[in-house]
Amino acid sequence: MMRIETKILDVVEASNSTPILEMRGISQIFPGVKALDGVDIALYPGKVTALIGENGAGKSTLVKILTGIYRPNEGEILLDGQPVHFHSAQDAIDAGVTAIHQETVLFDELSVGENIFLGHAPKGRFGLIDWKTINARAKVLLEQLESTIDPTIRLKDLSIAQRHLVAIARALSVEARIVIMDEPTAALSRKEIDDLFRIVENLKRQGKAILFISHKFDEVYEIAENYAVFRDGKMVGAGNLAATPQDEIVRLMVGRDVTNAFPKQAVTLGPTVLSVRDYSHQTEFRDISLDLRKGEILGLYGLIGAGRSELCQSLFGITRPASGQITLNGEPLVIRSPEDAIRAGIVYVPEERGRHGLALEMPIYQNMSLPSLTRTSRKGFLAAANEFALARKYASRLDLRAAALSVPVGTLSGGNQQKVVIGKWLATQPKVIILDEPTKGIDIGSKAAVHGFISELAAEGLSIIMISSELPEILGMSDRAIVMREGLMAGQFERADFSPEKLVRAATGNA
């Protein structure tokens, strides 16, 4: 195997700028796995550096070291040329390093202002929290982000896009010099992405160094000046984006050329499995009627807020409809809870896997077996051997990359966490699986593998509803596509009639 040389590259050769932060020779070793192997990276003031790599390449581990969660086994971190040691997340924050994660780490029951100043709330006389100052400062920070969010409302009332703004405001509140953005656009509409990029440009003008983690190459080239590519725990390339073709970065990422991103198998569809008629919710969607056939991949496309996730959450029993009928294999079905749906053979893989799909502190094997405990238990008692056997089966099938099935699922990369969520529901042997943004936050190499696996499931006769905001994914993977807009069905298209223009016009209302 060719030895990969790693060295710090000056990614802005035309500039006399010196890095705010350098990581030199960083290695991180876990039992049985060398997650990082002698990695070097430099971040510059007023510049965005894109961190690119497949899931499992070491990006998440690097971020955890940089934010004080892990302490590296080897190497050093330099801040303004001086060695620093982060023994905790607070040490990193105190040094001006903060992270905005793909799935925002905020608290639903607290107000927006409380979330922004959590852990460093201003205090008044007698050491009491100064709520008036919190809300006033939060309002100023949000206004800097061109947001009119009320600092006093609870976070749970905000959209995903608004949560990201709160997370950015939190970063600004601690006077961060280095801002890490981990897949910040994964759940945003194009307009929201444009708004976010305006904020990033503002941060650059303030001299912030930004580490931008994304699998979306169009966005990387739009917002970043520099790049660093990781593969198998090593840095395999770094440089100036404007001087580097996209194909070269893809080859660095995966070590091969990626072709056939949508390996859709030709499937002869079977009879109708699921029928939904005149299905309405009090506020989120209305008058939805659809059919799903055996072996079919039915794509649900639309803009953020179109009602797709809300519809599917209702089909899974998370929320109750106001009216409508469901039949499964020709028999009427009433779903009052997720338990009803699972019992009937309908399962749901949520968009935000960390918040809604996994118990992050529990080991992989327990996460995978959770919905199947009645099958894996022995005489009413948990049977770890049976749980391990079930987890091994689906970990192998999904090519799960982990040191052991006993490690906490929260230590895995985003792509491997997604495999655990999918695996745990496949273990229930469902008739219908609903995939809500199944490749959100998954790198270009793993995406093709996930698409291939979805296609295999359909070929085996599983009926699939796939929500996606990525038009190429809908066009490449679906047998049929339904477009939703403002809670209504705006169009239905057979695969032979697919075109980007038709679906976008239906989604936006521009006939």
Coordinates of C-alpha atoms in Angstrom, one line a residue:
M1 CA 0.0 0.0 0.0
M2 CA 1.3 3.4 -0.9
R3 CA 2.5 5.4 2.1
I4 CA 0.6 8.6 2.5
E5 CA 2.7 11.6 3.5
T6 CA 1.0 14.1 5.7
K7 CA 2.3 17.6 6.3
I8 CA 0.8 21.0 7.0
L9 CA 0.2 22.9 3.8
D10 CA -0.1 26.6 3.6
V11 CA -3.5 26.6 1.9
V12 CA -3.4 30.3 1.2
E13 CA 0.1 30.7 -0.3
A14 CA -0.7 34.2 -1.7
S15 CA -1.5 35.4 1.8
N16 CA 0.9 36.4 4.6
S17 CA -1.8 35.3 7.1
T18 CA -0.6 33.0 9.8
P19 CA -2.9 30.4 11.2
I20 CA -5.0 31.0 14.3
L21 CA -4.9 27.3 15.1
E22 CA -2.8 24.4 14.0
M23 CA -3.1 20.7 14.8
R24 CA 0.2 18.8 14.3
G25 CA 0.7 15.1 14.2
I26 CA -2.6 14.3 15.9
S27 CA -3.3 10.6 16.5
Q28 CA -6.3 9.2 18.4
I29 CA -6.4 5.5 19.2
F30 CA -9.4 3.5 20.4
P31 CA -9.4 -0.2 21.2
G32 CA -8.8 -1.9 17.9
V33 CA -9.0 1.3 15.9
K34 CA -6.6 4.1 15.0
A35 CA -9.2 6.8 14.3
L36 CA -6.6 9.5 13.5
D37 CA -3.1 8.8 12.3
G38 CA -0.6 11.7 12.4
V39 CA -3.1 14.4 11.1
D40 CA -2.0 18.0 10.5
I41 CA -4.4 20.8 9.7
A42 CA -4.3 24.6 9.9
L43 CA -7.1 27.2 10.2
Y44 CA -6.7 30.8 9.1
P45 CA -8.4 34.0 10.2
G46 CA -11.2 35.1 7.9
K47 CA -11.1 31.9 5.9
V48 CA -13.3 28.8 5.6
T49 CA -11.6 25.5 5.5
A50 CA -13.7 22.6 4.3
L51 CA -13.1 19.3 6.0
I52 CA -14.0 16.6 3.6
G53 CA -14.1 12.8 3.9
E54 CA -16.3 9.7 4.0
N55 CA -18.1 8.7 7.1
G56 CA -15.5 7.0 9.4
A57 CA -12.6 9.0 7.9
G58 CA -11.9 10.7 11.2
K59 CA -13.7 14.0 10.8
S60 CA -15.9 13.6 13.9
T61 CA -12.9 12.4 16.0
L62 CA -10.9 15.5 15.0
V63 CA -13.8 17.8 15.9
K64 CA -14.1 16.1 19.3
I65 CA -10.4 16.7 20.0
L66 CA -10.7 20.3 18.9
T67 CA -13.7 20.8 21.2
G68 CA -12.1 19.2 24.2
I69 CA -14.1 16.0 24.3
Y70 CA -11.2 13.7 23.5
R71 CA -7.5 14.2 24.4
P72 CA -5.2 13.0 21.6
N73 CA -2.8 10.2 22.2
E74 CA -0.1 12.0 20.1
G75 CA 0.5 15.4 18.6
E76 CA -0.1 19.0 19.6
I77 CA -2.5 21.8 19.2
L78 CA -1.2 25.4 18.7
L79 CA -3.3 28.5 19.3
D80 CA -1.6 31.7 18.0
G81 CA 1.6 29.7 17.8
Q82 CA 1.5 28.6 21.4
P83 CA 0.8 25.0 22.6
V84 CA -2.6 24.5 24.3
H85 CA -4.2 21.5 26.0
F86 CA -8.0 21.1 26.1
H87 CA -8.9 18.9 29.1
S88 CA -12.6 19.6 28.7
A89 CA -15.2 21.2 26.4
Q90 CA -15.1 24.3 28.7
D91 CA -11.3 24.6 28.1
A92 CA -12.0 24.7 24.3
I93 CA -14.8 27.3 24.7
D94 CA -12.6 29.4 27.0
A95 CA -9.9 29.3 24.2
G96 CA -12.5 30.5 21.6
V97 CA -13.3 27.2 20.0
T98 CA -17.0 26.4 19.5
A99 CA -18.9 23.9 17.4
I100 CA -22.3 24.0 15.7
H101 CA -23.3 20.4 15.1
Q102 CA -25.4 18.8 12.4
E103 CA -28.0 17.9 15.0
T104 CA -28.0 21.0 17.2
V105 CA -27.2 20.3 20.8
L106 CA -29.8 22.6 22.4
F107 CA -32.6 22.1 25.0
D108 CA -36.2 22.1 23.9
E109 CA -37.7 23.1 27.2
L110 CA -35.5 26.2 27.7
S111 CA -36.0 29.5 26.1
V112 CA -34.0 30.8 23.1
G113 CA -32.1 33.2 25.4
E114 CA -31.4 30.5 28.0
N115 CA -30.0 28.2 25.2
I116 CA -27.7 31.0 23.9
F117 CA -26.3 31.8 27.4
L118 CA -26.4 28.4 29.0
G119 CA -23.3 28.0 31.2
H120 CA -22.3 31.6 31.0
A121 CA -25.4 33.5 31.9
P122 CA -24.9 37.2 33.0
K123 CA -25.6 37.7 36.6
G124 CA -26.8 40.7 38.6
R125 CA -26.8 41.6 42.3
F126 CA -26.4 38.7 44.8
G127 CA -25.2 36.4 42.0
L128 CA -28.7 35.9 40.6
I129 CA -29.2 35.4 36.8
D130 CA -30.1 38.6 35.1
W131 CA -32.9 37.5 32.8
K132 CA -33.4 41.0 31.4
T133 CA -29.8 41.2 30.2
I134 CA -30.0 37.6 28.8
N135 CA -33.0 38.5 26.6
A136 CA -31.6 41.9 25.6
R137 CA -28.2 40.4 24.6
A138 CA -29.8 37.4 22.9
K139 CA -32.0 39.8 20.8
V140 CA -28.9 41.7 19.7
L141 CA -27.0 38.5 18.7
L142 CA -30.0 37.3 16.8
E143 CA -30.4 40.7 15.0
Q144 CA -26.7 40.4 13.9
L145 CA -27.9 37.2 12.2
E146 CA -30.8 39.0 10.6
S147 CA -33.2 37.0 12.7
T148 CA -36.4 38.3 14.5
I149 CA -36.7 35.2 16.8
D150 CA -38.2 36.1 20.2
P151 CA -35.5 35.2 22.8
T152 CA -38.3 34.4 25.3
I153 CA -40.0 31.6 23.4
R154 CA -39.1 27.9 24.0
L155 CA -36.7 26.3 21.6
K156 CA -39.1 23.4 20.9
D157 CA -41.3 25.9 19.0
L158 CA -38.6 26.6 16.4
S159 CA -37.9 25.0 13.1
I160 CA -34.6 23.2 12.4
A161 CA -33.3 26.2 10.5
Q162 CA -34.1 28.5 13.4
R163 CA -32.4 26.2 15.8
H164 CA -29.2 26.6 13.7
L165 CA -29.5 30.3 14.1
V166 CA -29.7 29.9 17.8
A167 CA -26.6 27.7 17.8
I168 CA -24.7 30.3 15.8
A169 CA -25.8 33.0 18.2
R170 CA -24.6 30.8 21.1
A171 CA -21.2 30.6 19.4
L172 CA -21.1 34.4 19.0
S173 CA -22.1 34.8 22.7
V174 CA -18.8 33.2 23.9
E175 CA -16.7 35.3 21.5
A176 CA -15.6 32.3 19.5
R177 CA -12.5 32.8 17.3
I178 CA -12.8 29.4 15.7
V179 CA -16.2 28.2 14.6
I180 CA -16.8 24.6 13.6
M181 CA -19.9 24.0 11.4
D182 CA -20.8 20.3 11.1
E183 CA -23.2 19.7 8.2
P184 CA -25.0 23.0 8.9
T185 CA -27.1 23.0 5.8
A186 CA -28.3 19.4 5.9
A187 CA -31.9 20.3 6.8
L188 CA -32.1 23.8 5.2
S189 CA -33.9 25.1 2.2
R190 CA -32.0 26.9 -0.5
K191 CA -33.1 30.3 0.8
E192 CA -32.1 29.3 4.3
I193 CA -28.7 28.1 3.0
D194 CA -28.2 31.5 1.3
D195 CA -29.1 33.2 4.6
L196 CA -26.6 31.0 6.4
F197 CA -23.8 31.8 3.9
R198 CA -24.4 35.5 4.3
I199 CA -23.8 35.0 8.1
V200 CA -20.6 33.0 7.3
E201 CA -19.3 35.8 5.1
N202 CA -20.0 38.2 8.0
L203 CA -18.1 35.9 10.4
K204 CA -15.2 35.8 7.9
R205 CA -15.1 39.7 7.8
Q206 CA -14.8 39.6 11.6
G207 CA -11.7 37.4 11.3
K208 CA -13.2 34.2 12.5
A209 CA -11.6 30.9 11.3
I210 CA -14.2 28.5 10.2
L211 CA -14.0 24.7 9.8
F212 CA -16.9 23.7 7.5
I213 CA -17.8 20.0 7.3
S214 CA -20.1 19.1 4.4
H215 CA -20.7 16.4 1.9
K216 CA -22.3 18.9 -0.6
F217 CA -19.6 19.9 -3.0
D218 CA -21.5 22.7 -4.6
E219 CA -21.8 24.4 -1.2
V220 CA -18.1 23.6 -0.3
Y221 CA -17.0 25.4 -3.5
E222 CA -19.4 28.2 -2.9
I223 CA -18.3 29.1 0.7
A224 CA -14.8 27.7 1.4
E225 CA -11.4 28.9 0.3
N226 CA -9.4 26.0 1.5
Y227 CA -9.9 22.2 2.0
A228 CA -8.5 19.2 3.8
V229 CA -9.4 15.7 2.8
F230 CA -9.4 12.8 5.3
R231 CA -9.4 9.1 4.4
D232 CA -9.1 6.2 6.9
G233 CA -7.9 8.5 9.7
K234 CA -5.2 10.2 7.6
M235 CA -5.1 13.6 5.9
V236 CA -4.6 12.7 2.2
G237 CA -4.7 16.1 0.7
A238 CA -5.1 19.9 1.4
G239 CA -5.0 23.0 -0.7
N240 CA -6.9 25.8 -2.3
L241 CA -10.3 24.9 -3.6
A242 CA -10.4 27.3 -6.5
A243 CA -7.3 25.5 -7.9
T244 CA -8.6 22.0 -7.3
P245 CA -11.2 20.2 -9.6
Q246 CA -14.0 18.4 -7.8
D247 CA -13.1 15.1 -9.4
E248 CA -9.7 15.2 -7.7
I249 CA -11.3 15.8 -4.3
V250 CA -13.7 12.9 -4.8
R251 CA -10.8 10.6 -5.7
L252 CA -8.9 11.7 -2.6
M253 CA -11.9 11.0 -0.5
V254 CA -12.7 7.6 -1.6
G255 CA -9.5 6.4 -3.2
R256 CA -11.4 5.5 -6.4
D257 CA -13.7 7.0 -9.0
V258 CA -17.3 7.0 -7.9
T259 CA -19.8 6.0 -10.6
N260 CA -23.4 5.0 -10.6
A261 CA -24.5 7.0 -7.6
F262 CA -28.1 5.7 -8.0
P263 CA -27.9 1.9 -8.6
K264 CA -31.7 1.5 -8.9
Q265 CA -32.7 -2.0 -9.7
A266 CA -35.5 -2.7 -12.1
V267 CA -38.3 -4.3 -10.1
T268 CA -41.6 -5.7 -11.1
L269 CA -44.0 -4.1 -8.6
G270 CA -46.4 -6.2 -6.7
P271 CA -49.9 -5.5 -5.4
T272 CA -50.8 -2.5 -3.3
V273 CA -49.6 -2.9 0.3
L274 CA -50.5 0.5 1.8
S275 CA -53.4 2.7 0.9
V276 CA -54.1 6.1 2.4
R277 CA -57.3 8.0 1.7
D278 CA -58.4 11.6 2.5
Y279 CA -55.8 11.8 5.2
S280 CA -55.7 15.1 7.1
H281 CA -54.1 16.6 10.2
Q282 CA -55.5 19.6 12.0
T283 CA -52.6 21.9 11.0
E284 CA -49.9 20.1 9.0
F285 CA -51.5 18.4 6.0
R286 CA -54.8 17.7 4.4
D287 CA -56.6 15.5 1.9
I288 CA -53.7 13.2 1.2
S289 CA -54.4 10.0 -0.8
L290 CA -51.7 7.6 -1.9
D291 CA -50.9 4.0 -2.7
L292 CA -47.7 2.1 -2.1
R293 CA -47.0 -1.2 -3.9
K294 CA -44.9 -4.2 -2.9
G295 CA -41.3 -3.5 -3.9
E296 CA -41.9 0.1 -4.7
I297 CA -39.8 3.1 -3.7
L298 CA -42.2 6.1 -3.4
G299 CA -40.3 9.4 -3.3
L300 CA -41.8 12.3 -1.3
Y301 CA -40.4 15.6 -2.6
G302 CA -41.1 19.2 -1.5
L303 CA -39.6 22.2 0.2
I304 CA -38.9 22.4 3.9
G305 CA -42.2 22.8 5.7
A306 CA -44.2 21.1 2.9
G307 CA -45.6 18.6 5.4
R308 CA -43.8 15.4 4.2
S309 CA -42.3 14.5 7.6
E310 CA -45.4 15.3 9.4
L311 CA -47.5 13.0 7.1
C312 CA -45.1 10.1 7.7
Q313 CA -44.9 10.7 11.4
S314 CA -48.6 10.4 11.5
L315 CA -48.5 7.2 9.5
F316 CA -46.1 5.9 12.2
G317 CA -48.4 7.0 15.0
I318 CA -46.3 9.8 16.4
T319 CA -49.2 12.2 15.8
R320 CA -52.9 11.4 15.2
P321 CA -54.8 12.5 12.1
A322 CA -58.0 14.5 12.2
S323 CA -59.6 12.3 9.5
G324 CA -58.8 9.7 6.9
Q325 CA -58.4 6.0 6.4
I326 CA -55.5 3.6 6.1
T327 CA -55.5 0.0 4.8
L328 CA -52.6 -2.4 4.9
N329 CA -52.8 -5.4 2.5
G330 CA -56.5 -4.6 2.0
E331 CA -57.4 -4.6 5.7
P332 CA -58.4 -1.4 7.6
L333 CA -55.8 -0.2 10.0
V334 CA -56.0 2.2 12.9
I335 CA -52.7 3.6 14.1
R336 CA -52.9 5.4 17.5
S337 CA -49.2 5.0 18.5
P338 CA -45.8 3.9 17.1
E339 CA -46.5 0.5 18.9
D340 CA -49.5 0.0 16.6
A341 CA -47.5 0.9 13.5
I342 CA -44.6 -1.4 14.5
R343 CA -47.0 -4.3 15.2
A344 CA -48.6 -3.8 11.8
G345 CA -45.2 -3.8 10.1
I346 CA -44.8 0.0 9.4
V347 CA -41.5 1.5 10.7
Y348 CA -40.0 5.0 10.5
V349 CA -36.3 6.1 10.2
P350 CA -36.3 9.7 11.4
E351 CA -34.5 12.7 9.9
E352 CA -32.7 13.6 13.1
R353 CA -31.3 10.2 14.1
G354 CA -29.4 11.5 17.2
R355 CA -32.4 13.1 18.8
H356 CA -35.2 10.7 17.7
G357 CA -33.7 7.5 16.5
L358 CA -31.0 6.4 18.9
A359 CA -30.1 6.1 22.6
L360 CA -26.6 7.5 22.1
E361 CA -25.1 6.4 25.5
M362 CA -26.2 2.8 24.9
P363 CA -24.1 0.2 23.0
I364 CA -24.7 -0.6 19.4
Y365 CA -26.1 -4.0 20.0
Q366 CA -28.7 -2.8 22.5
N367 CA -29.8 0.0 20.1
M368 CA -30.2 -2.5 17.3
S369 CA -32.3 -4.9 19.4
L370 CA -34.5 -2.4 21.2
P371 CA -37.6 -2.8 18.9
S372 CA -37.1 -6.6 18.9
L373 CA -36.8 -7.4 22.6
T374 CA -39.8 -9.7 22.5
R375 CA -37.9 -11.9 20.0
T376 CA -34.5 -11.7 21.6
S377 CA -35.5 -12.1 25.3
R378 CA -35.6 -15.5 27.0
K379 CA -38.6 -16.2 29.3
G380 CA -39.1 -12.5 29.8
F381 CA -35.5 -11.7 30.6
L382 CA -33.0 -9.8 28.4
A383 CA -30.6 -12.2 26.6
A384 CA -27.4 -10.4 25.6
A385 CA -26.3 -13.3 23.5
N386 CA -29.4 -13.1 21.3
E387 CA -29.1 -9.3 21.1
F388 CA -25.5 -9.6 19.9
A389 CA -26.5 -12.2 17.3
L390 CA -29.2 -10.0 15.9
A391 CA -26.9 -7.0 15.9
R392 CA -24.1 -8.9 14.2
K393 CA -26.5 -10.0 11.4
Y394 CA -27.6 -6.5 10.5
A395 CA -24.2 -4.9 11.2
S396 CA -22.7 -7.2 8.6
R397 CA -25.5 -6.7 6.1
L398 CA -25.1 -2.9 6.4
D399 CA -21.3 -2.9 6.5
L400 CA -21.3 -1.1 9.8
R401 CA -17.8 0.2 10.8
A402 CA -17.3 0.0 14.5
A403 CA -14.5 -1.2 16.9
A404 CA -17.1 -3.5 18.6
L405 CA -20.8 -3.8 18.9
S406 CA -20.5 -3.0 22.6
V407 CA -19.3 0.6 22.1
P408 CA -21.8 3.4 22.7
V409 CA -23.5 4.3 19.4
G410 CA -22.8 8.0 20.1
T411 CA -19.1 7.3 19.4
L412 CA -19.9 6.4 15.8
S413 CA -19.7 8.7 12.7
G414 CA -23.0 10.0 11.4
G415 CA -23.2 7.5 8.6
N416 CA -22.6 4.6 10.8
Q417 CA -25.2 5.9 13.3
Q418 CA -27.7 6.0 10.4
K419 CA -26.9 2.3 9.6
V420 CA -27.7 1.4 13.2
V421 CA -31.1 3.1 13.0
I422 CA -31.9 1.4 9.7
G423 CA -30.7 -1.9 11.0
K424 CA -32.8 -1.8 14.2
W425 CA -35.9 -1.4 12.1
L426 CA -35.0 -4.0 9.5
A427 CA -34.6 -6.4 12.4
T428 CA -38.4 -6.1 13.0
Q429 CA -39.0 -7.5 9.5
P430 CA -41.3 -4.7 8.4
K431 CA -43.7 -4.6 5.4
V432 CA -43.3 -0.8 5.0
I433 CA -40.2 1.3 5.9
I434 CA -40.4 5.1 5.8
L435 CA -37.0 6.7 5.3
D436 CA -36.9 10.4 6.2
E437 CA -33.8 12.0 4.5
P438 CA -31.9 8.7 4.5
T439 CA -28.6 10.1 3.2
K440 CA -28.6 13.3 5.2
G441 CA -25.0 14.0 6.3
I442 CA -23.7 10.9 4.5
D443 CA -20.6 11.3 2.3
I444 CA -20.5 10.7 -1.5
G445 CA -18.9 7.3 -1.2
S446 CA -21.3 6.0 1.4
K447 CA -24.3 7.5 -0.4
A448 CA -24.0 5.1 -3.3
A449 CA -23.8 2.2 -0.9
V450 CA -26.9 3.3 0.9
H451 CA -28.8 3.8 -2.3
G452 CA -27.7 0.3 -3.4
F453 CA -28.9 -1.1 -0.1
I454 CA -32.3 0.7 -0.4
S455 CA -32.6 -0.7 -4.0
E456 CA -31.9 -4.2 -2.7
L457 CA -34.6 -4.0 0.0
A458 CA -37.1 -3.0 -2.7
A459 CA -36.0 -5.8 -4.9
E460 CA -36.6 -8.2 -2.0
G461 CA -40.2 -6.9 -1.8
L462 CA -40.0 -4.3 1.0
S463 CA -42.2 -1.3 0.3
I464 CA -40.4 2.0 0.9
I465 CA -41.5 5.6 1.3
M466 CA -38.4 7.9 0.9
I467 CA -38.5 11.5 1.9
S468 CA -35.7 13.5 0.3
S469 CA -35.0 17.2 -0.3
E470 CA -32.3 16.2 -2.8
L471 CA -33.9 16.2 -6.2
P472 CA -31.2 13.9 -7.8
E473 CA -31.9 11.3 -5.1
I474 CA -35.7 11.4 -5.8
L475 CA -35.2 11.2 -9.6
G476 CA -32.5 8.5 -9.3
M477 CA -34.1 6.2 -6.7
S478 CA -37.9 6.5 -7.0
D479 CA -40.4 4.4 -8.9
R480 CA -42.9 7.1 -8.4
A481 CA -42.7 10.6 -6.8
I482 CA -45.3 12.6 -4.9
V483 CA -44.7 16.3 -4.5
M484 CA -46.1 18.1 -1.5
R485 CA -46.5 21.9 -1.0
E486 CA -47.9 23.6 2.0
G487 CA -49.5 20.4 3.4
L488 CA -51.2 19.4 0.1
M489 CA -50.3 17.0 -2.7
A490 CA -49.1 19.2 -5.5
G491 CA -48.3 16.5 -8.0
Q492 CA -47.7 12.8 -8.7
F493 CA -45.3 11.5 -11.3
E494 CA -44.4 8.1 -12.7
R495 CA -40.7 7.4 -13.3
A496 CA -41.1 7.6 -17.0
D497 CA -42.4 11.2 -16.6
F498 CA -39.7 12.4 -14.2
S499 CA -38.0 15.7 -15.0
P500 CA -36.3 18.2 -12.6
E501 CA -38.4 21.0 -14.0
K502 CA -41.7 19.3 -13.4
L503 CA -41.0 18.4 -9.8
V504 CA -39.5 21.8 -8.9
R505 CA -42.5 23.6 -10.5
A506 CA -44.9 21.5 -8.5
A507 CA -42.9 22.0 -5.3
T508 CA -42.7 25.8 -5.7
G509 CA -46.2 26.4 -7.2
N510 CA -44.7 27.9 -10.4
A511 CA -46.7 26.2 -13.1

